GROMACS .gro file of C-alpha atoms in nm:
model
  382
    1MET     CA    1  13.684   6.804  10.439
    2LYS     CA    2  13.405   6.840  10.687
    3SER     CA    3  13.208   7.046  10.463
    4MET     CA    4  13.227   6.732  10.180
    5LEU     CA    5  13.137   6.506  10.485
    6ILE     CA    6  12.832   6.677  10.536
    7PHE     CA    7  12.767   6.714  10.175
    8LEU     CA    8  12.814   6.310  10.138
    9VAL     CA    9  12.589   6.254  10.469
   10GLY     CA   10  12.332   6.488  10.280
   11VAL     CA   11  12.300   6.323  10.012
   12LEU     CA   12  12.246   5.982  10.134
   13LEU     CA   13  11.973   6.150  10.380
   14SER     CA   14  11.798   6.314  10.064
   15ASN     CA   15  11.757   5.945   9.935
   16ALA     CA   16  11.639   5.801  10.297
   17SER     CA   17  11.264   5.741  10.366
   18PHE     CA   18  11.274   6.047  10.629
   19SER     CA   19  11.170   6.318  10.418
   20GLN     CA   20  10.883   6.335  10.167
   21ILE     CA   21  10.976   6.356   9.801
   22ILE     CA   22  10.699   6.455   9.549
   23TYR     CA   23  10.694   6.479   9.205
   24GLU     CA   24  10.506   6.705   8.998
   25GLU     CA   25  10.439   6.830   8.650
   26PHE     CA   26  10.360   7.202   8.640
   27LYS     CA   27  10.139   7.374   8.346
   28SER     CA   28  10.296   7.669   8.309
   29GLU     CA   29  10.092   7.965   8.093
   30ARG     CA   30  10.408   8.166   8.063
   31LEU     CA   31  10.623   7.910   7.930
   32ASP     CA   32  10.327   7.745   7.761
   33GLN     CA   33  10.457   7.408   7.847
   34SER     CA   34  10.506   7.208   8.158
   35ARG     CA   35  10.790   7.154   8.379
   36ARG     CA   36  10.894   6.874   8.610
   37LEU     CA   37  10.910   6.955   8.990
   38LYS     CA   38  11.094   6.810   9.266
   39ILE     CA   39  10.934   6.883   9.597
   40GLN     CA   40  11.089   6.765   9.920
   41LEU     CA   41  10.855   6.835  10.230
   42PRO     CA   42  11.036   6.813  10.600
   43ARG     CA   43  11.007   6.533  10.800
   44ASN     CA   44  10.720   6.600  11.031
   45TYR     CA   45  10.509   6.804  10.770
   46ASP     CA   46  10.191   6.629  10.782
   47THR     CA   47  10.182   6.611  11.172
   48ASN     CA   48  10.297   7.003  11.263
   49VAL     CA   49  10.023   7.127  11.101
   50ASP     CA   50  10.040   7.474  11.237
   51LYS     CA   51  10.396   7.502  11.147
   52LYS     CA   52  10.522   7.740  10.862
   53TYR     CA   53  10.854   7.668  10.610
   54PRO     CA   54  11.089   7.844  10.453
   55ILE     CA   55  11.156   7.773  10.047
   56VAL     CA   56  11.443   7.682   9.921
   57LEU     CA   57  11.417   7.728   9.544
   58VAL     CA   58  11.673   7.505   9.341
   59LEU     CA   59  11.733   7.553   8.983
   60ASP     CA   60  11.934   7.296   8.770
   61ALA     CA   61  11.756   7.054   8.988
   62ASP     CA   62  11.860   6.776   8.754
   63TYR     CA   63  12.168   6.785   8.958
   64LEU     CA   64  12.147   7.009   9.217
   65PHE     CA   65  11.826   6.911   9.386
   66GLU     CA   66  11.979   6.595   9.569
   67PRO     CA   67  12.269   6.761   9.738
   68VAL     CA   68  12.042   7.079   9.838
   69ALA     CA   69  11.777   6.873   9.951
   70GLY     CA   70  11.989   6.635  10.156
   71ASN     CA   71  12.190   6.894  10.310
   72VAL     CA   72  11.875   7.087  10.415
   73ASP     CA   73  11.763   6.766  10.580
   74TYR     CA   74  12.074   6.726  10.750
   75PHE     CA   75  12.105   7.080  10.856
   76SER     CA   76  11.758   7.082  10.990
   77TYR     CA   77  11.758   6.764  11.199
   78TRP     CA   78  12.032   6.930  11.415
   79GLU     CA   79  11.873   7.222  11.423
   80ASP     CA   80  12.124   7.433  11.250
   81MET     CA   81  11.841   7.575  11.017
   82PRO     CA   82  11.473   7.565  11.007
   83GLU     CA   83  11.287   7.268  10.855
   84SER     CA   84  11.247   7.397  10.506
   85ILE     CA   85  11.035   7.306  10.169
   86VAL     CA   86  11.292   7.237   9.922
   87VAL     CA   87  11.158   7.299   9.549
   88GLY     CA   88  11.375   7.204   9.236
   89VAL     CA   89  11.304   7.297   8.899
   90MET     CA   90  11.423   7.053   8.629
   91GLN     CA   91  11.547   7.239   8.346
   92GLY     CA   92  11.742   6.966   8.136
   93GLY     CA   93  11.825   7.111   7.787
   94SER     CA   94  11.607   7.427   7.835
   95ARG     CA   95  11.845   7.605   8.096
   96TYR     CA   96  12.005   7.776   7.824
   97PHE     CA   97  11.733   7.910   7.681
   98ASP     CA   98  11.548   7.981   8.033
   99CYS     CA   99  11.840   8.182   8.156
  100ALA     CA  100  11.924   8.349   7.827
  101TYR     CA  101  11.966   8.749   7.814
  102ASP     CA  102  11.932   9.035   7.598
  103ASP     CA  103  12.268   9.117   7.364
  104ASN     CA  104  12.214   9.476   7.437
  105THR     CA  105  12.048   9.532   7.787
  106PHE     CA  106  12.171   9.193   7.907
  107PHE     CA  107  11.866   9.153   8.122
  108PRO     CA  108  11.665   8.844   8.050
  109ASP     CA  109  11.532   8.841   7.668
  110GLU     CA  110  11.204   8.720   7.567
  111LYS     CA  111  11.250   8.349   7.673
  112GLY     CA  112  11.455   8.409   7.986
  113ALA     CA  113  11.162   8.702   8.077
  114ARG     CA  114  10.923   8.428   8.061
  115PHE     CA  115  11.107   8.181   8.272
  116PHE     CA  116  11.146   8.472   8.502
  117GLU     CA  117  10.785   8.519   8.523
  118PHE     CA  118  10.696   8.163   8.563
  119LEU     CA  119  10.937   8.151   8.871
  120GLY     CA  120  10.804   8.457   9.050
  121LEU     CA  121  10.436   8.501   8.904
  122GLU     CA  122  10.337   8.120   8.895
  123LEU     CA  123  10.556   7.868   9.094
  124ILE     CA  124  10.613   8.021   9.415
  125PRO     CA  125  10.234   8.159   9.453
  126TYR     CA  126  10.149   7.818   9.389
  127ILE     CA  127  10.368   7.655   9.633
  128ASP     CA  128  10.261   7.939   9.884
  129LYS     CA  129   9.921   7.823   9.792
  130LYS     CA  130   9.953   7.455   9.819
  131TYR     CA  131  10.226   7.424  10.116
  132ARG     CA  132  10.234   7.617  10.459
  133THR     CA  133  10.530   7.877  10.369
  134ALA     CA  134  10.692   8.125  10.572
  135LYS     CA  135  10.806   8.450  10.408
  136PHE     CA  136  11.157   8.346  10.345
  137ILE     CA  137  11.299   8.208  10.006
  138ILE     CA  138  11.651   8.093   9.930
  139GLY     CA  139  11.753   8.052   9.568
  140VAL     CA  140  12.033   7.808   9.443
  141GLY     CA  141  12.195   7.835   9.109
  142HIS     CA  142  12.513   7.705   8.925
  143ASP     CA  143  12.696   7.876   8.648
  144PHE     CA  144  12.384   8.027   8.412
  145THR     CA  145  12.144   7.969   8.658
  146ALA     CA  146  12.363   8.144   8.949
  147ASN     CA  147  12.347   8.426   8.735
  148PHE     CA  148  11.999   8.419   8.627
  149LEU     CA  149  11.922   8.434   9.019
  150ASN     CA  150  12.072   8.779   9.040
  151TYR     CA  151  11.779   8.944   8.831
  152TYR     CA  152  11.558   8.888   9.129
  153LEU     CA  153  11.750   9.161   9.287
  154PHE     CA  154  11.651   9.406   9.069
  155LYS     CA  155  11.275   9.350   9.143
  156ASP     CA  156  11.120   9.543   9.391
  157PRO     CA  157  11.103   9.392   9.639
  158PRO     CA  158  11.317   9.123   9.533
  159LEU     CA  159  11.168   8.775   9.529
  160LEU     CA  160  11.453   8.579   9.690
  161ASN     CA  161  11.584   8.677  10.055
  162GLY     CA  162  11.894   8.471   9.991
  163TYR     CA  163  12.113   8.381   9.704
  164ILE     CA  164  12.369   8.101   9.671
  165ASN     CA  165  12.545   8.179   9.358
  166LEU     CA  166  12.780   7.860   9.263
  167SER     CA  167  13.031   7.963   9.020
  168PRO     CA  168  12.817   8.241   8.813
  169ASP     CA  169  12.855   8.265   8.466
  170LEU     CA  170  12.798   8.626   8.464
  171ALA     CA  171  12.614   8.839   8.236
  172PRO     CA  172  12.822   9.151   8.108
  173MET     CA  173  12.771   9.464   8.366
  174MET     CA  174  12.667   9.218   8.619
  175GLN     CA  175  12.944   9.281   8.877
  176GLU     CA  176  12.900   9.690   8.832
  177ARG     CA  177  12.490   9.643   8.833
  178LEU     CA  178  12.502   9.447   9.173
  179ALA     CA  179  12.733   9.664   9.349
  180GLU     CA  180  12.518   9.959   9.243
  181ARG     CA  181  12.159   9.805   9.326
  182ILE     CA  182  12.230   9.595   9.662
  183PRO     CA  183  12.262   9.912   9.877
  184GLN     CA  184  11.950  10.029   9.748
  185ILE     CA  185  11.765   9.739   9.900
  186PRO     CA  186  11.582   9.827  10.221
  187GLY     CA  187  11.512   9.464  10.339
  188LYS     CA  188  11.776   9.191  10.422
  189ILE     CA  189  11.938   8.990  10.170
  190PHE     CA  190  12.172   8.704  10.215
  191TYR     CA  191  12.418   8.656   9.934
  192TYR     CA  192  12.690   8.350   9.903
  193LEU     CA  193  12.948   8.324   9.614
  194ALA     CA  194  13.146   8.043   9.573
  195THR     CA  195  13.432   7.943   9.317
  196GLY     CA  196  13.723   7.718   9.322
  197THR     CA  197  14.086   7.744   9.235
  198ASP     CA  198  14.059   7.460   8.946
  199ASP     CA  199  13.722   7.621   8.829
  200ILE     CA  200  13.686   7.759   8.491
  201LYS     CA  201  13.925   8.019   8.448
  202GLY     CA  202  13.721   8.309   8.334
  203LEU     CA  203  13.420   8.230   8.556
  204MET     CA  204  13.670   8.215   8.869
  205GLU     CA  205  13.785   8.549   8.760
  206SER     CA  206  13.472   8.720   8.714
  207SER     CA  207  13.380   8.534   9.053
  208GLU     CA  208  13.695   8.722   9.191
  209ASP     CA  209  13.576   9.063   9.059
  210LEU     CA  210  13.254   9.031   9.168
  211ASN     CA  211  13.368   8.949   9.507
  212LYS     CA  212  13.570   9.284   9.527
  213GLN     CA  213  13.266   9.464   9.436
  214LEU     CA  214  13.041   9.302   9.698
  215SER     CA  215  13.263   9.292   9.970
  216SER     CA  216  13.326   9.648   9.975
  217ILE     CA  217  12.953   9.762  10.036
  218LYS     CA  218  12.883   9.884  10.368
  219ASN     CA  219  12.497   9.794  10.465
  220ASN     CA  220  12.382   9.624  10.770
  221SER     CA  221  12.093   9.484  10.600
  222PHE     CA  222  12.340   9.314  10.361
  223SER     CA  223  12.499   8.966  10.458
  224TYR     CA  224  12.769   8.853  10.197
  225TYR     CA  225  12.996   8.561  10.224
  226TYR     CA  226  13.229   8.424   9.967
  227ASP     CA  227  13.464   8.116   9.956
  228ASN     CA  228  13.725   8.014   9.672
  229PHE     CA  229  13.805   7.646   9.750
  230GLU     CA  230  14.154   7.515   9.702
  231GLY     CA  231  14.157   7.227   9.467
  232ALA     CA  232  13.764   7.261   9.374
  233THR     CA  233  13.647   7.220   8.995
  234HIS     CA  234  13.344   7.364   8.851
  235TYR     CA  235  13.143   7.075   8.959
  236SER     CA  236  13.305   6.983   9.297
  237LEU     CA  237  13.277   7.330   9.455
  238GLY     CA  238  12.931   7.264   9.501
  239GLY     CA  239  12.996   6.973   9.724
  240ARG     CA  240  13.199   7.252   9.968
  241GLY     CA  241  12.960   7.553   9.889
  242ILE     CA  242  12.613   7.434   9.956
  243PRO     CA  243  12.674   7.315  10.313
  244ASN     CA  244  12.884   7.628  10.373
  245ALA     CA  245  12.649   7.852  10.245
  246LEU     CA  246  12.350   7.711  10.460
  247GLU     CA  247  12.571   7.703  10.755
  248LYS     CA  248  12.631   8.101  10.715
  249ILE     CA  249  12.314   8.216  10.593
  250PHE     CA  250  12.130   8.048  10.924
  251SER     CA  251  12.415   8.103  11.155
  252VAL     CA  252  12.199   8.329  11.367
  253TYR     CA  253  11.920   8.039  11.381
  254ARG     CA  254  12.154   7.776  11.548
  255PRO     CA  255  12.145   7.686  11.907
  256ILE     CA  256  12.360   7.878  12.167
  257SER     CA  257  12.687   7.691  12.120
  258LYS     CA  258  12.982   7.649  12.405
  259LYS     CA  259  13.178   7.942  12.220
  260GLU     CA  260  12.882   8.183  12.227
  261TYR     CA  261  12.813   8.096  12.562
  262SER     CA  262  13.160   8.181  12.686
  263GLU     CA  263  13.246   8.428  12.461
  264VAL     CA  264  12.924   8.624  12.438
  265LEU     CA  265  12.658   8.523  12.734
  266LEU     CA  266  12.923   8.549  12.988
  267LYS     CA  267  13.024   8.877  12.899
  268LEU     CA  268  12.707   9.033  12.871
  269LYS     CA  269  12.645   9.366  13.087
  270THR     CA  270  12.254   9.354  12.985
  271PRO     CA  271  12.005   9.150  13.102
  272VAL     CA  272  12.069   8.788  12.997
  273ILE     CA  273  11.686   8.743  12.901
  274GLN     CA  274  11.701   9.042  12.664
  275TYR     CA  275  11.950   8.854  12.476
  276LEU     CA  276  11.748   8.515  12.470
  277LEU     CA  277  11.429   8.722  12.363
  278ASP     CA  278  11.638   8.916  12.084
  279LYS     CA  279  11.772   8.620  11.913
  280TYR     CA  280  11.450   8.458  11.868
  281LYS     CA  281  11.294   8.809  11.748
  282VAL     CA  282  11.552   8.808  11.471
  283ILE     CA  283  11.495   8.481  11.390
  284GLU     CA  284  11.117   8.565  11.339
  285ASP     CA  285  11.195   8.870  11.169
  286LEU     CA  286  11.462   8.707  10.904
  287PHE     CA  287  11.286   8.386  10.835
  288GLY     CA  288  10.925   8.453  10.893
  289ILE     CA  289  10.906   8.162  11.146
  290THR     CA  290  10.814   8.133  11.528
  291ASN     CA  291  10.952   7.864  11.712
  292ASN     CA  292  10.960   7.784  12.105
  293ILE     CA  293  11.283   7.881  12.238
  294ARG     CA  294  11.510   7.548  12.237
  295VAL     CA  295  11.556   7.376  12.560
  296ASN     CA  296  11.938   7.422  12.477
  297ASP     CA  297  11.900   7.795  12.488
  298PHE     CA  298  11.688   7.818  12.778
  299ILE     CA  299  11.966   7.609  12.957
  300ALA     CA  300  12.248   7.816  12.846
  301THR     CA  301  12.080   8.147  12.899
  302ALA     CA  302  11.963   8.035  13.295
  303THR     CA  303  12.311   7.911  13.341
  304ALA     CA  304  12.453   8.222  13.243
  305ALA     CA  305  12.230   8.428  13.420
  306GLU     CA  306  12.327   8.215  13.759
  307LYS     CA  307  12.673   8.293  13.681
  308LEU     CA  308  12.645   8.637  13.634
  309LYS     CA  309  12.394   8.677  13.938
  310GLN     CA  310  12.126   8.807  13.699
  311TRP     CA  311  11.842   8.683  13.947
  312GLU     CA  312  11.563   8.878  13.772
  313SER     CA  313  11.637   8.718  13.417
  314LEU     CA  314  11.671   8.379  13.572
  315ARG     CA  315  11.325   8.422  13.715
  316GLU     CA  316  11.195   8.541  13.349
  317ILE     CA  317  11.365   8.277  13.202
  318ALA     CA  318  11.215   7.990  13.423
  319THR     CA  319  10.858   8.142  13.375
  320MET     CA  320  10.931   8.115  12.999
  321ALA     CA  321  11.039   7.765  13.049
  322LYS     CA  322  10.713   7.655  13.249
  323LYS     CA  323  10.492   7.785  12.996
  324GLN     CA  324  10.662   7.641  12.683
  325TYR     CA  325  10.794   7.330  12.825
  326SER     CA  326  10.502   7.251  13.125
  327GLU     CA  327  10.508   6.888  13.141
  328THR     CA  328  10.916   6.881  13.206
  329VAL     CA  329  11.130   7.011  13.533
  330LEU     CA  330  11.304   7.266  13.331
  331GLY     CA  331  11.113   7.576  13.443
  332ASP     CA  332  11.053   7.446  13.756
  333TYR     CA  333  11.453   7.354  13.830
  334TYR     CA  334  11.558   7.737  13.776
  335LEU     CA  335  11.225   7.899  13.913
  336GLY     CA  336  11.347   7.684  14.224
  337ARG     CA  337  11.700   7.837  14.202
  338TYR     CA  338  11.559   8.176  14.174
  339TYR     CA  339  11.395   8.128  14.519
  340GLU     CA  340  11.692   7.995  14.646
  341GLU     CA  341  11.919   8.279  14.556
  342THR     CA  342  11.681   8.556  14.650
  343GLY     CA  343  11.603   8.452  15.013
  344GLU     CA  344  11.302   8.238  14.986
  345PRO     CA  345  11.429   7.850  15.045
  346LYS     CA  346  11.085   7.747  15.161
  347LYS     CA  347  10.913   7.855  14.826
  348ALA     CA  348  11.222   7.686  14.652
  349MET     CA  349  11.165   7.340  14.846
  350LYS     CA  350  10.796   7.336  14.745
  351ILE     CA  351  10.859   7.408  14.397
  352PHE     CA  352  11.142   7.136  14.374
  353GLN     CA  353  10.890   6.866  14.529
  354GLY     CA  354  10.619   6.979  14.335
  355ALA     CA  355  10.799   6.851  14.002
  356PHE     CA  356  10.852   6.513  14.114
  357ASP     CA  357  10.607   6.365  13.826
  358LYS     CA  358  10.744   6.577  13.555
  359GLU     CA  359  10.960   6.485  13.269
  360GLU     CA  360  11.367   6.494  13.315
  361VAL     CA  361  11.563   6.738  13.080
  362ASP     CA  362  11.914   6.715  13.021
  363PHE     CA  363  12.117   6.729  13.342
  364ILE     CA  364  11.788   6.836  13.553
  365THR     CA  365  11.677   6.530  13.692
  366ILE     CA  366  11.422   6.419  13.946
  367ASP     CA  367  11.633   6.326  14.220
  368LYS     CA  368  11.867   6.620  14.157
  369LEU     CA  369  11.546   6.843  14.240
  370LEU     CA  370  11.439   6.605  14.570
  371ASP     CA  371  11.814   6.661  14.678
  372ARG     CA  372  11.775   7.030  14.662
  373ALA     CA  373  11.469   7.022  14.853
  374ASP     CA  374  11.595   6.761  15.102
  375LYS     CA  375  11.906   6.981  15.136
  376ILE     CA  376  11.702   7.311  15.212
  377LYS     CA  377  11.509   7.105  15.464
  378GLN     CA  378  11.769   7.006  15.649
  379ASP     CA  379  11.943   7.361  15.636
  380PHE     CA  380  11.659   7.548  15.730
  381GLY     CA  381  11.452   7.273  15.949
  382TYR     CA  382  11.139   7.262  15.761
   0.00000   0.00000   0.00000
């Protein structure tokens, strides 16, 4: 129910005026024809001129683009995934020819091979050249197009970093080939597979077989997720699978949650600052984007450092916060707390007092800082 609600809200958001939707006719030499594209740019694309964005490539964009684009906009608004450029390829009646494979090799035939090259050698380079893209691409497909996405796993290196396979109509031998190929891929791969109990019987059974093959792969570079939705049909499962896939693929990107704070941060035996640095290094390495550390994550790790009495971690967190959010009281507050706890109350008092003209953040108000400064003054007679 929660996923369906997110899906519906996502569809509504995709039709709002927040994100930029661009329609283009792309002339393809490989296909010897034009293809209609739908492109959604992030809300603040034009103003964030130094920011780069992952790509979400949507096949079957005639009906998949809006639910994908809406969910991308929704999740990125709440910082549960990075803002991304959504690129949809309209296929209409050509999807069967685009995804066709040879009856003997079960790899793309002549028409399918041309579409394969169109996406990898024409479309993605065009998007990279025209827009500010990060080196992370997710593909989304349904039945025939979901199967087609898998062919990019046999390319060195694979074109896509993430694969959202919604009820794939798998080519013969695809299950065995994927199980053999995936452990050989050196880079990080995210793979999501979904079916439903009311899916087309043959497709559900082949998805279940593929799940057995893929779930047995032991490889730290392969992040695999599977859903078999109760009561979902071949067409309705997309409404539950798309948000689930985005949520799982980008789980490491999300802000530190209350659960992560209590079950991970407060149980750390290593410096809290290192956990924070590692989290954002993983985000940079996986998704090809460099972001400022969120205010939420500064507060979570600083609070954990206070609880654990990791004062050096607190000092380093405060120093980073002062640099990244110099106009706010964030770094000043925690730096003052560091000096309070390490026996230099006079320094703490001056830092608290010196932040009186800065912007407040969350629970850290100007009154809170001045109250701490006044208490130090009274306790020590400064």
